[in-house]
Amino acid sequence: MIPPPKDVKQDPQAPSSTEQPANLNLGRMTNSVGAPVSDDIAPLTLGARGPILLEDLHLVDKLSHFDRERIPERVVHAKGAGAHGYFEVTKDISHLTRADFLSTVGKRTPMFARFSTVARESGSADTERNPRGFALKFYTEEGNFDMVGNNTPVFFVRDPAAFKDMIAVQKRDPRTHLPSTNMFWDYFTLQPVSFHQLLVMFSNRGTPDGFRHMHGFSSHTYKLINHEGTAHYVKWHFRTDQGIKNLSAREAERLRGADPDYATRDLFDAIERGDYPSWTLYFQVLTEEQALNYKYDVFDVTKVISKQDYPLQEVGRFVLNRNPENYFAEVEQAAFAPSHMVPGIAPSPDRMLQGRLFSYADTQLHRLGPNSAQLPINSPRHRPVTTQRDGPMAFGDNGGRHANYYPNSFGGPHPDPGITEVQAGCKLAGTVGRYQYEVSDKDFEQPRALYRLLAPDEQQDLVDNIAADVRTTHPPIQRRVVEVLGRIDKELASRVQAGLNSS
């Protein structure tokens, strides 16, 4: 965990990101191993016009590091911004979970948040029509807990095998290296369960006005376990205290060219001037019996749980009040994974969540290596006590002389049997097999309700946004889009068809 710098003042008079304190003096320059540098401009040459000598050790050191500055980009959520803050419990939920950081009203936990677009690369615009990542790292007394959510309560697909393909069609055509609406709509019309998410994405909610004016959601259902071992299933809702604000398609497109880093700039500037954004956390809570008997599958991430059936229950609030001192160290190297859990919080049988438990941690092993948890931004509040050793870029004393195996008789770490296993008491039975979800009329009920919930002007924006995108596809794909929309709402399909006809 990165503590706040002692000399940083969070007030309106603090220097901006491009300024340095007037009295700052870092002293003599050195190379990467601490040796003093005599000249950082002129290379060591054989005479004024002669070749550069390989024994110019400072130049070699400088260029070789420069050649290796970039680490692998995230495959998803590449473009993002982050900030530090704290989470505070405001309501007693100790009857639901034994998680220490949720145990007491008034308890504060330091945290780090990263917001992002999902599918595009690091150089893309912040105002792209796309879901937004909503990743939170809580530095709890019992280890780090990562909530890796989005700004939408549902997702495109419900099976992890489809995740790679769903992302591929939102990236670039393998031949032209251009975004392709044909790839996009071809795939999603063949995966019609995705249209719940697509209606959210092509409404104005698909272009939020920066990161401060959007909600966050776990999307998945999680399990909470209390001290008695009783389990409940919950959806997490982080509702912005700044109020929801979205951009029209026209304004989002304008900002895409005029200020592609609009959301990043907005978040940084707000915190820098002391206008700290905050979000209030709510749970939707179901008993195990209620979850298993609900009218929709609560483990299907393409579905929501109605707030009329299970109202939101307030839990706490997080505030972002400190900007990173160095983007690469604190934002780019931040490693989030749903598998980073603490006692009292556990995964549900949600298939997409189960796939992400592996995939997100695995991508950090690729990007940052097996010791990424030792980086300051990822390190827990208390030093891990583990038998893990070695690997690239191991920091600190690498466990010192202590035993790197268990069991041992030399005072090494040992498990704590008092910790409740996350799946304790979970009764599962079945036959191993590949069980595919079948698309049914039920999959179109919630998208239909969403469309009819929109105000007339919001419905028109949705129709216009879909028609504008689908208009650039091949006619057979256009017909499939209208057919799927017809299963959601005949009027919606008719209006999109009219928009396509007017092109």
Short mmCIF file of C-alpha atoms in Angstrom, two decimals:
data_model
loop_
_atom_site.label_atom_id
_atom_site.label_comp_id
_atom_site.label_asym_id
_atom_site.label_seq_id
_atom_site.Cartn_x
_atom_site.Cartn_y
_atom_site.Cartn_z
CA MET A 1 0.00 0.00 0.00
CA ILE A 2 1.35 3.43 -0.93
CA PRO A 3 1.07 5.88 1.98
CA PRO A 4 0.39 9.57 1.29
CA PRO A 5 3.57 11.62 0.80
CA LYS A 6 4.26 13.70 3.89
CA ASP A 7 4.94 16.86 1.88
CA VAL A 8 1.82 16.73 -0.32
CA LYS A 9 -0.92 19.19 0.55
CA GLN A 10 -4.41 18.49 -0.66
CA ASP A 11 -5.80 21.99 -0.94
CA PRO A 12 -6.77 24.39 -3.76
CA GLN A 13 -3.37 26.11 -3.54
CA ALA A 14 -1.40 22.93 -4.14
CA PRO A 15 0.78 22.94 -7.28
CA SER A 16 -0.78 21.44 -10.41
CA SER A 17 0.44 18.28 -12.06
CA THR A 18 2.87 20.21 -14.29
CA GLU A 19 4.42 22.24 -11.48
CA GLN A 20 6.99 21.37 -8.85
CA PRO A 21 7.26 22.96 -5.40
CA ALA A 22 9.49 26.01 -5.64
CA ASN A 23 11.89 24.71 -2.99
CA LEU A 24 12.28 21.21 -4.44
CA ASN A 25 15.91 20.18 -4.95
CA LEU A 26 16.64 16.50 -5.49
CA GLY A 27 20.40 17.13 -5.60
CA ARG A 28 23.01 15.33 -7.65
CA MET A 29 21.88 13.12 -10.54
CA THR A 30 22.89 9.47 -10.50
CA ASN A 31 22.54 6.52 -12.83
CA SER A 32 20.24 3.59 -12.05
CA VAL A 33 22.67 2.02 -9.58
CA GLY A 34 23.44 5.23 -7.73
CA ALA A 35 26.71 6.35 -9.33
CA PRO A 36 26.95 10.14 -9.91
CA VAL A 37 26.46 11.45 -13.46
CA SER A 38 28.81 14.15 -14.76
CA ASP A 39 26.93 15.04 -17.98
CA ASP A 40 23.43 14.08 -19.16
CA ILE A 41 23.59 15.88 -22.54
CA ALA A 42 26.87 15.24 -24.38
CA PRO A 43 27.80 11.59 -25.04
CA LEU A 44 31.35 10.30 -24.73
CA THR A 45 32.87 10.56 -28.23
CA LEU A 46 36.22 10.18 -29.95
CA GLY A 47 36.76 13.87 -30.62
CA ALA A 48 34.07 16.46 -31.34
CA ARG A 49 32.93 14.68 -34.52
CA GLY A 50 33.96 11.12 -33.73
CA PRO A 51 31.79 8.08 -32.97
CA ILE A 52 30.25 7.47 -29.57
CA LEU A 53 32.15 5.06 -27.37
CA LEU A 54 30.47 1.98 -25.96
CA GLU A 55 32.18 2.75 -22.66
CA ASP A 56 29.79 5.70 -22.18
CA LEU A 57 28.20 3.72 -19.37
CA HIS A 58 25.63 6.38 -18.49
CA LEU A 59 24.30 6.54 -22.06
CA VAL A 60 24.07 2.74 -22.26
CA ASP A 61 22.29 2.61 -18.91
CA LYS A 62 19.86 5.36 -19.92
CA LEU A 63 18.98 3.95 -23.36
CA SER A 64 18.72 0.32 -22.27
CA HIS A 65 16.21 1.31 -19.58
CA PHE A 66 14.31 3.47 -22.06
CA ASP A 67 14.05 0.50 -24.42
CA ARG A 68 12.25 -1.46 -21.69
CA GLU A 69 9.93 1.19 -20.25
CA ARG A 70 6.70 -0.38 -21.45
CA ILE A 71 5.08 -3.37 -19.81
CA PRO A 72 2.34 -5.41 -21.54
CA GLU A 73 -0.86 -3.43 -21.85
CA ARG A 74 -4.00 -4.76 -20.24
CA VAL A 75 -6.02 -6.71 -22.82
CA VAL A 76 -9.16 -5.19 -21.32
CA HIS A 77 -9.44 -1.97 -19.28
CA ALA A 78 -6.23 -0.60 -20.83
CA LYS A 79 -7.18 3.10 -20.61
CA GLY A 80 -7.87 4.26 -17.10
CA ALA A 81 -7.37 6.67 -14.21
CA GLY A 82 -7.09 6.12 -10.49
CA ALA A 83 -7.03 7.74 -7.06
CA HIS A 84 -6.55 6.92 -3.39
CA GLY A 85 -9.16 7.29 -0.68
CA TYR A 86 -10.94 5.55 2.15
CA PHE A 87 -14.05 3.47 2.76
CA GLU A 88 -16.17 4.05 5.89
CA VAL A 89 -18.89 1.75 7.24
CA THR A 90 -22.11 3.69 7.93
CA LYS A 91 -24.56 0.88 8.76
CA ASP A 92 -24.22 -2.25 10.88
CA ILE A 93 -24.07 -5.36 8.66
CA SER A 94 -22.12 -7.57 11.07
CA HIS A 95 -25.02 -10.05 10.93
CA LEU A 96 -24.26 -10.62 7.24
CA THR A 97 -20.49 -11.02 7.10
CA ARG A 98 -17.49 -11.62 9.29
CA ALA A 99 -15.32 -9.44 6.96
CA ASP A 100 -13.32 -7.26 9.35
CA PHE A 101 -13.41 -4.09 7.26
CA LEU A 102 -17.24 -4.22 7.26
CA SER A 103 -17.54 -5.11 10.95
CA THR A 104 -18.08 -1.80 12.77
CA VAL A 105 -19.92 1.43 12.02
CA GLY A 106 -17.36 4.19 11.61
CA LYS A 107 -14.50 1.84 10.66
CA ARG A 108 -12.33 3.29 7.91
CA THR A 109 -10.23 1.30 5.43
CA PRO A 110 -7.72 2.82 3.00
CA MET A 111 -8.42 2.00 -0.62
CA PHE A 112 -7.47 2.67 -4.23
CA ALA A 113 -9.86 2.99 -7.18
CA ARG A 114 -9.23 2.62 -10.89
CA PHE A 115 -11.82 3.57 -13.51
CA SER A 116 -11.41 2.66 -17.17
CA THR A 117 -12.95 2.01 -20.54
CA VAL A 118 -13.20 -1.70 -21.31
CA ALA A 119 -12.36 -2.74 -24.86
CA ARG A 120 -10.13 -0.11 -26.43
CA GLU A 121 -6.38 0.37 -26.15
CA SER A 122 -4.49 2.72 -23.83
CA GLY A 123 -4.39 5.56 -26.36
CA SER A 124 -8.14 5.58 -26.98
CA ALA A 125 -10.54 8.33 -25.95
CA ASP A 126 -12.20 8.42 -22.54
CA THR A 127 -15.58 9.15 -24.14
CA GLU A 128 -15.76 6.00 -26.30
CA ARG A 129 -19.16 4.28 -26.22
CA ASN A 130 -18.25 1.42 -23.92
CA PRO A 131 -18.86 0.12 -20.41
CA ARG A 132 -16.56 1.57 -17.77
CA GLY A 133 -14.45 -0.49 -15.42
CA PHE A 134 -15.01 0.21 -11.71
CA ALA A 135 -12.18 -1.52 -9.81
CA LEU A 136 -11.64 -1.00 -6.08
CA LYS A 137 -8.82 -2.27 -3.87
CA PHE A 138 -9.52 -2.24 -0.11
CA TYR A 139 -6.40 -2.53 2.08
CA THR A 140 -8.07 -4.38 4.97
CA GLU A 141 -6.57 -5.72 8.21
CA GLU A 142 -7.02 -9.24 6.83
CA GLY A 143 -5.46 -8.68 3.42
CA ASN A 144 -6.49 -6.95 0.21
CA PHE A 145 -10.03 -7.24 -1.08
CA ASP A 146 -10.62 -6.34 -4.75
CA MET A 147 -14.06 -5.50 -6.07
CA VAL A 148 -13.61 -5.60 -9.84
CA GLY A 149 -16.88 -4.28 -11.25
CA ASN A 150 -18.29 -2.11 -14.01
CA ASN A 151 -20.61 0.87 -14.30
CA THR A 152 -23.35 -1.43 -15.60
CA PRO A 153 -25.36 -3.89 -13.48
CA VAL A 154 -25.23 -6.58 -16.19
CA PHE A 155 -22.68 -7.91 -18.68
CA PHE A 156 -22.55 -9.04 -22.31
CA VAL A 157 -22.13 -12.78 -21.80
CA ARG A 158 -22.68 -15.32 -19.03
CA ASP A 159 -20.13 -18.00 -19.93
CA PRO A 160 -16.39 -17.29 -19.57
CA ALA A 161 -15.51 -19.14 -22.79
CA ALA A 162 -17.32 -16.32 -24.64
CA PHE A 163 -15.34 -13.58 -22.90
CA LYS A 164 -12.39 -13.63 -25.29
CA ASP A 165 -14.64 -13.50 -28.37
CA MET A 166 -16.82 -10.74 -26.92
CA ILE A 167 -13.72 -8.58 -26.40
CA ALA A 168 -12.21 -9.48 -29.79
CA VAL A 169 -15.17 -8.04 -31.73
CA GLN A 170 -14.84 -4.75 -29.85
CA LYS A 171 -11.20 -4.36 -30.79
CA ARG A 172 -9.75 -4.26 -34.33
CA ASP A 173 -10.34 -6.24 -37.50
CA PRO A 174 -7.45 -8.70 -37.98
CA ARG A 175 -7.01 -7.62 -41.61
CA THR A 176 -7.68 -3.88 -41.70
CA HIS A 177 -6.69 -3.12 -38.10
CA LEU A 178 -9.77 -0.90 -37.92
CA PRO A 179 -12.78 -1.10 -35.60
CA SER A 180 -15.48 -3.12 -37.35
CA THR A 181 -19.20 -2.73 -36.81
CA ASN A 182 -19.69 -5.84 -38.94
CA MET A 183 -17.67 -7.94 -36.47
CA PHE A 184 -19.45 -6.32 -33.54
CA TRP A 185 -23.05 -6.78 -34.64
CA ASP A 186 -22.41 -10.12 -36.35
CA TYR A 187 -21.23 -11.59 -33.06
CA PHE A 188 -23.81 -10.02 -30.77
CA THR A 189 -26.79 -10.90 -32.96
CA LEU A 190 -25.58 -14.50 -32.65
CA GLN A 191 -25.38 -14.00 -28.87
CA PRO A 192 -28.74 -12.30 -28.32
CA VAL A 193 -28.51 -12.59 -24.53
CA SER A 194 -26.03 -9.69 -24.80
CA PHE A 195 -28.74 -7.24 -25.84
CA HIS A 196 -29.56 -6.32 -22.24
CA GLN A 197 -26.03 -4.91 -21.92
CA LEU A 198 -26.17 -3.44 -25.43
CA LEU A 199 -29.29 -1.42 -24.57
CA VAL A 200 -27.41 0.03 -21.62
CA MET A 201 -24.33 0.69 -23.74
CA PHE A 202 -26.21 2.39 -26.60
CA SER A 203 -28.26 4.53 -24.26
CA ASN A 204 -26.61 7.67 -22.96
CA ARG A 205 -25.37 5.59 -20.05
CA GLY A 206 -22.82 4.20 -22.51
CA THR A 207 -21.09 7.61 -22.55
CA PRO A 208 -20.94 8.79 -18.91
CA ASP A 209 -19.82 12.35 -18.21
CA GLY A 210 -16.46 11.41 -16.74
CA PHE A 211 -15.83 8.88 -14.00
CA ARG A 212 -17.30 10.90 -11.12
CA HIS A 213 -20.89 10.84 -12.39
CA MET A 214 -21.48 7.10 -12.82
CA HIS A 215 -22.59 4.28 -10.54
CA GLY A 216 -20.55 1.14 -9.98
CA PHE A 217 -21.79 -2.44 -9.68
CA SER A 218 -20.39 -5.82 -8.73
CA SER A 219 -22.59 -7.10 -11.59
CA HIS A 220 -21.96 -10.61 -10.27
CA THR A 221 -23.70 -12.02 -7.23
CA TYR A 222 -21.28 -12.59 -4.34
CA LYS A 223 -21.62 -14.63 -1.17
CA LEU A 224 -21.26 -13.20 2.34
CA ILE A 225 -20.58 -15.48 5.33
CA ASN A 226 -21.07 -14.36 8.95
CA HIS A 227 -19.41 -15.55 12.15
CA GLU A 228 -21.96 -18.35 12.56
CA GLY A 229 -21.22 -19.64 9.06
CA THR A 230 -24.57 -18.50 7.66
CA ALA A 231 -24.39 -17.43 4.02
CA HIS A 232 -26.27 -14.76 2.09
CA TYR A 233 -26.03 -13.80 -1.57
CA VAL A 234 -25.55 -10.12 -2.39
CA LYS A 235 -25.23 -7.68 -5.27
CA TRP A 236 -23.00 -4.66 -4.59
CA HIS A 237 -24.15 -1.21 -5.75
CA PHE A 238 -21.89 1.85 -5.55
CA ARG A 239 -24.10 4.88 -6.20
CA THR A 240 -22.38 8.15 -7.07
CA ASP A 241 -23.02 10.99 -4.62
CA GLN A 242 -22.32 13.47 -7.42
CA GLY A 243 -25.43 12.42 -9.32
CA ILE A 244 -25.65 10.66 -12.67
CA LYS A 245 -24.57 12.71 -15.70
CA ASN A 246 -24.20 11.35 -19.21
CA LEU A 247 -22.99 12.74 -22.51
CA SER A 248 -25.03 12.79 -25.69
CA ALA A 249 -23.55 10.99 -28.66
CA ARG A 250 -22.76 14.34 -30.27
CA GLU A 251 -20.95 15.69 -27.21
CA ALA A 252 -19.06 12.44 -26.64
CA GLU A 253 -17.88 12.51 -30.25
CA ARG A 254 -16.81 16.15 -29.93
CA LEU A 255 -14.78 15.42 -26.79
CA ARG A 256 -13.26 12.39 -28.45
CA GLY A 257 -11.36 14.79 -30.70
CA ALA A 258 -11.16 17.91 -28.53
CA ASP A 259 -10.13 16.25 -25.24
CA PRO A 260 -9.62 12.47 -25.50
CA ASP A 261 -8.46 12.39 -21.85
CA TYR A 262 -11.58 14.18 -20.62
CA ALA A 263 -12.55 11.75 -17.83
CA THR A 264 -8.97 11.33 -16.61
CA ARG A 265 -8.52 15.10 -16.45
CA ASP A 266 -11.88 15.64 -14.74
CA LEU A 267 -11.15 13.16 -11.94
CA PHE A 268 -7.63 14.47 -11.34
CA ASP A 269 -8.64 18.14 -11.34
CA ALA A 270 -11.61 17.58 -9.01
CA ILE A 271 -9.43 15.87 -6.39
CA GLU A 272 -6.65 18.41 -6.81
CA ARG A 273 -9.01 21.29 -6.02
CA GLY A 274 -10.46 19.49 -3.00
CA ASP A 275 -13.77 18.48 -4.60
CA TYR A 276 -13.50 14.86 -3.48
CA PRO A 277 -15.87 12.45 -5.26
CA SER A 278 -17.68 9.82 -3.21
CA TRP A 279 -19.94 6.82 -3.68
CA THR A 280 -22.37 5.16 -1.26
CA LEU A 281 -22.33 1.36 -1.09
CA TYR A 282 -25.58 -0.59 -0.93
CA PHE A 283 -26.29 -4.32 -0.85
CA GLN A 284 -29.16 -6.31 -2.26
CA VAL A 285 -29.38 -9.26 0.12
CA LEU A 286 -30.94 -12.70 -0.45
CA THR A 287 -30.90 -15.81 1.67
CA GLU A 288 -29.67 -18.97 -0.02
CA GLU A 289 -33.23 -20.18 -0.35
CA GLN A 290 -34.40 -16.87 -1.86
CA ALA A 291 -31.51 -16.91 -4.33
CA LEU A 292 -32.22 -20.42 -5.52
CA ASN A 293 -35.96 -19.76 -5.94
CA TYR A 294 -35.88 -16.29 -7.50
CA LYS A 295 -37.73 -15.82 -10.78
CA TYR A 296 -34.42 -15.15 -12.57
CA ASP A 297 -31.11 -16.94 -12.17
CA VAL A 298 -29.21 -14.70 -9.73
CA PHE A 299 -25.95 -16.30 -10.94
CA ASP A 300 -26.57 -15.16 -14.54
CA VAL A 301 -24.66 -11.89 -14.95
CA THR A 302 -26.89 -10.81 -17.86
CA LYS A 303 -29.74 -10.38 -15.34
CA VAL A 304 -30.51 -7.93 -12.53
CA ILE A 305 -32.34 -8.50 -9.28
CA SER A 306 -35.30 -6.14 -9.02
CA LYS A 307 -34.92 -3.47 -6.34
CA GLN A 308 -38.65 -3.79 -5.76
CA ASP A 309 -38.16 -7.41 -4.79
CA TYR A 310 -34.97 -6.83 -2.80
CA PRO A 311 -34.44 -3.16 -1.87
CA LEU A 312 -31.03 -1.57 -1.51
CA GLN A 313 -29.56 -1.66 2.01
CA GLU A 314 -26.97 0.98 2.87
CA VAL A 315 -23.55 -0.28 3.94
CA GLY A 316 -20.98 2.52 3.73
CA ARG A 317 -19.31 5.18 1.64
CA PHE A 318 -15.98 5.64 -0.08
CA VAL A 319 -14.25 8.94 -0.78
CA LEU A 320 -11.36 9.57 -3.18
CA ASN A 321 -9.18 12.33 -1.74
CA ARG A 322 -5.64 11.84 -3.03
CA ASN A 323 -4.22 11.75 -6.55
CA PRO A 324 -1.37 9.41 -7.47
CA GLU A 325 2.12 10.88 -7.32
CA ASN A 326 3.23 8.71 -10.23
CA TYR A 327 0.79 7.28 -12.78
CA PHE A 328 2.87 4.26 -13.78
CA ALA A 329 3.74 3.18 -10.24
CA GLU A 330 0.24 3.56 -8.84
CA VAL A 331 -2.26 3.23 -11.70
CA GLU A 332 -0.59 1.22 -14.45
CA GLN A 333 0.95 -1.26 -12.01
CA ALA A 334 -2.21 -1.63 -9.93
CA ALA A 335 -3.26 -5.27 -10.18
CA PHE A 336 -6.93 -6.09 -9.55
CA ALA A 337 -8.39 -9.59 -9.42
CA PRO A 338 -11.77 -10.89 -8.17
CA SER A 339 -9.84 -13.75 -6.56
CA HIS A 340 -8.37 -11.31 -4.03
CA MET A 341 -10.89 -11.95 -1.26
CA VAL A 342 -10.91 -11.80 2.53
CA PRO A 343 -12.65 -13.99 5.13
CA GLY A 344 -16.39 -13.34 5.09
CA ILE A 345 -16.62 -12.74 1.33
CA ALA A 346 -16.75 -15.56 -1.20
CA PRO A 347 -17.58 -16.22 -4.85
CA SER A 348 -20.97 -17.45 -6.00
CA PRO A 349 -21.55 -20.11 -8.71
CA ASP A 350 -21.84 -17.30 -11.31
CA ARG A 351 -19.98 -18.80 -14.30
CA MET A 352 -18.48 -15.52 -15.47
CA LEU A 353 -17.24 -14.75 -11.97
CA GLN A 354 -15.74 -18.23 -11.73
CA GLY A 355 -13.85 -17.62 -14.99
CA ARG A 356 -12.66 -14.20 -13.87
CA LEU A 357 -11.29 -15.66 -10.63
CA PHE A 358 -8.63 -17.27 -12.82
CA SER A 359 -8.29 -14.87 -15.74
CA TYR A 360 -7.76 -11.57 -13.93
CA ALA A 361 -5.04 -12.87 -11.60
CA ASP A 362 -3.43 -14.67 -14.53
CA THR A 363 -3.20 -11.53 -16.65
CA GLN A 364 -1.35 -9.76 -13.81
CA LEU A 365 1.16 -12.62 -13.73
CA HIS A 366 1.72 -11.94 -17.42
CA ARG A 367 1.90 -8.14 -17.09
CA LEU A 368 3.78 -7.76 -13.81
CA GLY A 369 5.17 -11.16 -12.85
CA PRO A 370 4.66 -13.51 -9.90
CA ASN A 371 5.74 -10.91 -7.36
CA SER A 372 3.31 -8.17 -8.41
CA ALA A 373 1.75 -8.22 -4.92
CA GLN A 374 5.08 -6.90 -3.59
CA LEU A 375 4.75 -3.67 -5.57
CA PRO A 376 3.80 -0.85 -3.16
CA ILE A 377 0.41 -0.18 -4.80
CA ASN A 378 -0.54 -3.88 -4.48
CA SER A 379 1.06 -4.73 -1.16
CA PRO A 380 -1.29 -5.36 1.77
CA ARG A 381 -1.24 -3.34 5.00
CA HIS A 382 0.52 -6.14 6.85
CA ARG A 383 3.46 -8.06 5.49
CA PRO A 384 2.36 -11.42 4.05
CA VAL A 385 3.58 -14.48 5.94
CA THR A 386 3.96 -17.12 3.28
CA THR A 387 6.22 -19.88 2.00
CA GLN A 388 6.32 -18.33 -1.49
CA ARG A 389 9.85 -17.42 -2.55
CA ASP A 390 11.97 -16.22 -5.47
CA GLY A 391 10.73 -15.41 -8.97
CA PRO A 392 11.53 -12.34 -11.09
CA MET A 393 11.81 -9.05 -9.21
CA ALA A 394 11.45 -10.39 -5.66
CA PHE A 395 11.65 -7.41 -3.32
CA GLY A 396 12.80 -7.14 0.29
CA ASP A 397 14.55 -10.02 1.99
CA ASN A 398 12.61 -12.74 0.09
CA GLY A 399 11.52 -14.36 3.35
CA GLY A 400 15.01 -14.31 4.80
CA ARG A 401 16.20 -17.45 6.55
CA HIS A 402 12.72 -18.65 7.47
CA ALA A 403 11.46 -22.02 6.27
CA ASN A 404 9.98 -21.97 2.77
CA TYR A 405 7.91 -25.12 3.26
CA TYR A 406 5.06 -26.38 5.39
CA PRO A 407 4.84 -28.24 7.70
CA ASN A 408 8.12 -27.44 9.43
CA SER A 409 9.48 -27.46 12.99
CA PHE A 410 11.40 -24.18 12.76
CA GLY A 411 8.71 -21.65 13.60
CA GLY A 412 7.53 -21.05 10.04
CA PRO A 413 4.01 -19.88 9.17
CA HIS A 414 1.11 -22.21 9.86
CA PRO A 415 -2.57 -22.20 8.83
CA ASP A 416 -5.21 -20.87 11.22
CA PRO A 417 -8.01 -23.45 11.59
CA GLY A 418 -10.18 -20.77 13.18
CA ILE A 419 -10.68 -19.07 9.82
CA THR A 420 -14.00 -20.08 8.28
CA GLU A 421 -13.44 -21.60 4.86
CA VAL A 422 -15.25 -19.50 2.23
CA GLN A 423 -17.27 -22.45 0.97
CA ALA A 424 -17.87 -24.06 4.36
CA GLY A 425 -21.30 -25.63 4.51
CA CYS A 426 -21.90 -25.20 0.77
CA LYS A 427 -23.80 -28.23 -0.52
CA LEU A 428 -23.21 -28.97 -4.20
CA ALA A 429 -24.01 -32.07 -6.19
CA GLY A 430 -24.29 -32.90 -9.87
CA THR A 431 -22.92 -34.75 -12.84
CA VAL A 432 -19.87 -33.40 -14.64
CA GLY A 433 -20.78 -32.18 -18.11
CA ARG A 434 -21.01 -29.15 -20.41
CA TYR A 435 -24.33 -27.48 -19.68
CA GLN A 436 -25.12 -24.68 -22.11
CA TYR A 437 -27.51 -21.87 -21.31
CA GLU A 438 -30.49 -21.92 -23.67
CA VAL A 439 -31.73 -18.55 -24.95
CA SER A 440 -35.42 -18.16 -24.13
CA ASP A 441 -38.09 -15.47 -24.07
CA LYS A 442 -37.12 -14.85 -20.45
CA ASP A 443 -33.81 -13.41 -21.64
CA PHE A 444 -35.68 -10.54 -23.31
CA GLU A 445 -37.94 -9.59 -20.41
CA GLN A 446 -35.46 -7.39 -18.58
CA PRO A 447 -34.23 -5.56 -21.73
CA ARG A 448 -37.90 -4.90 -22.55
CA ALA A 449 -38.50 -3.46 -19.08
CA LEU A 450 -35.38 -1.30 -19.41
CA TYR A 451 -36.49 0.15 -22.76
CA ARG A 452 -39.96 0.95 -21.44
CA LEU A 453 -38.46 2.54 -18.33
CA LEU A 454 -36.56 5.13 -20.39
CA ALA A 455 -38.01 8.59 -20.84
CA PRO A 456 -39.17 9.44 -24.40
CA ASP A 457 -36.06 11.50 -25.18
CA GLU A 458 -33.82 8.73 -23.81
CA GLN A 459 -35.64 6.17 -25.97
CA GLN A 460 -35.03 8.33 -29.02
CA ASP A 461 -31.32 8.66 -28.20
CA LEU A 462 -31.11 4.88 -27.86
CA VAL A 463 -32.82 4.34 -31.22
CA ASP A 464 -30.62 6.92 -32.94
CA ASN A 465 -27.41 5.51 -31.44
CA ILE A 466 -28.21 1.93 -32.48
CA ALA A 467 -29.32 2.94 -35.98
CA ALA A 468 -26.21 5.08 -36.53
CA ASP A 469 -23.93 2.17 -35.63
CA VAL A 470 -25.85 -0.61 -37.39
CA ARG A 471 -26.23 1.50 -40.54
CA THR A 472 -22.57 0.81 -41.42
CA THR A 473 -23.00 -2.99 -41.37
CA HIS A 474 -23.93 -5.41 -44.16
CA PRO A 475 -27.69 -5.73 -44.88
CA PRO A 476 -27.99 -9.31 -43.54
CA ILE A 477 -26.54 -8.17 -40.22
CA GLN A 478 -28.90 -5.19 -40.15
CA ARG A 479 -31.84 -7.56 -40.56
CA ARG A 480 -30.60 -9.75 -37.69
CA VAL A 481 -30.29 -6.72 -35.40
CA VAL A 482 -33.89 -5.75 -36.10
CA GLU A 483 -35.04 -9.34 -35.57
CA VAL A 484 -33.40 -9.54 -32.13
CA LEU A 485 -34.76 -6.12 -31.16
CA GLY A 486 -38.20 -7.39 -32.18
CA ARG A 487 -37.95 -10.08 -29.51
CA ILE A 488 -37.35 -7.30 -26.99
CA ASP A 489 -39.97 -4.80 -28.13
CA LYS A 490 -41.78 -4.50 -31.48
CA GLU A 491 -41.89 -0.72 -31.27
CA LEU A 492 -38.13 -0.52 -30.60
CA ALA A 493 -37.43 -2.72 -33.63
CA SER A 494 -39.75 -0.67 -35.81
CA ARG A 495 -38.11 2.59 -34.78
CA VAL A 496 -34.59 1.27 -35.43
CA GLN A 497 -35.73 -0.06 -38.82
CA ALA A 498 -37.12 3.37 -39.65
CA GLY A 499 -33.77 4.89 -38.69
CA LEU A 500 -31.96 2.47 -40.99
CA ASN A 501 -34.39 3.21 -43.85
CA SER A 502 -33.77 6.95 -43.53
CA SER A 503 -30.04 6.60 -44.07
#
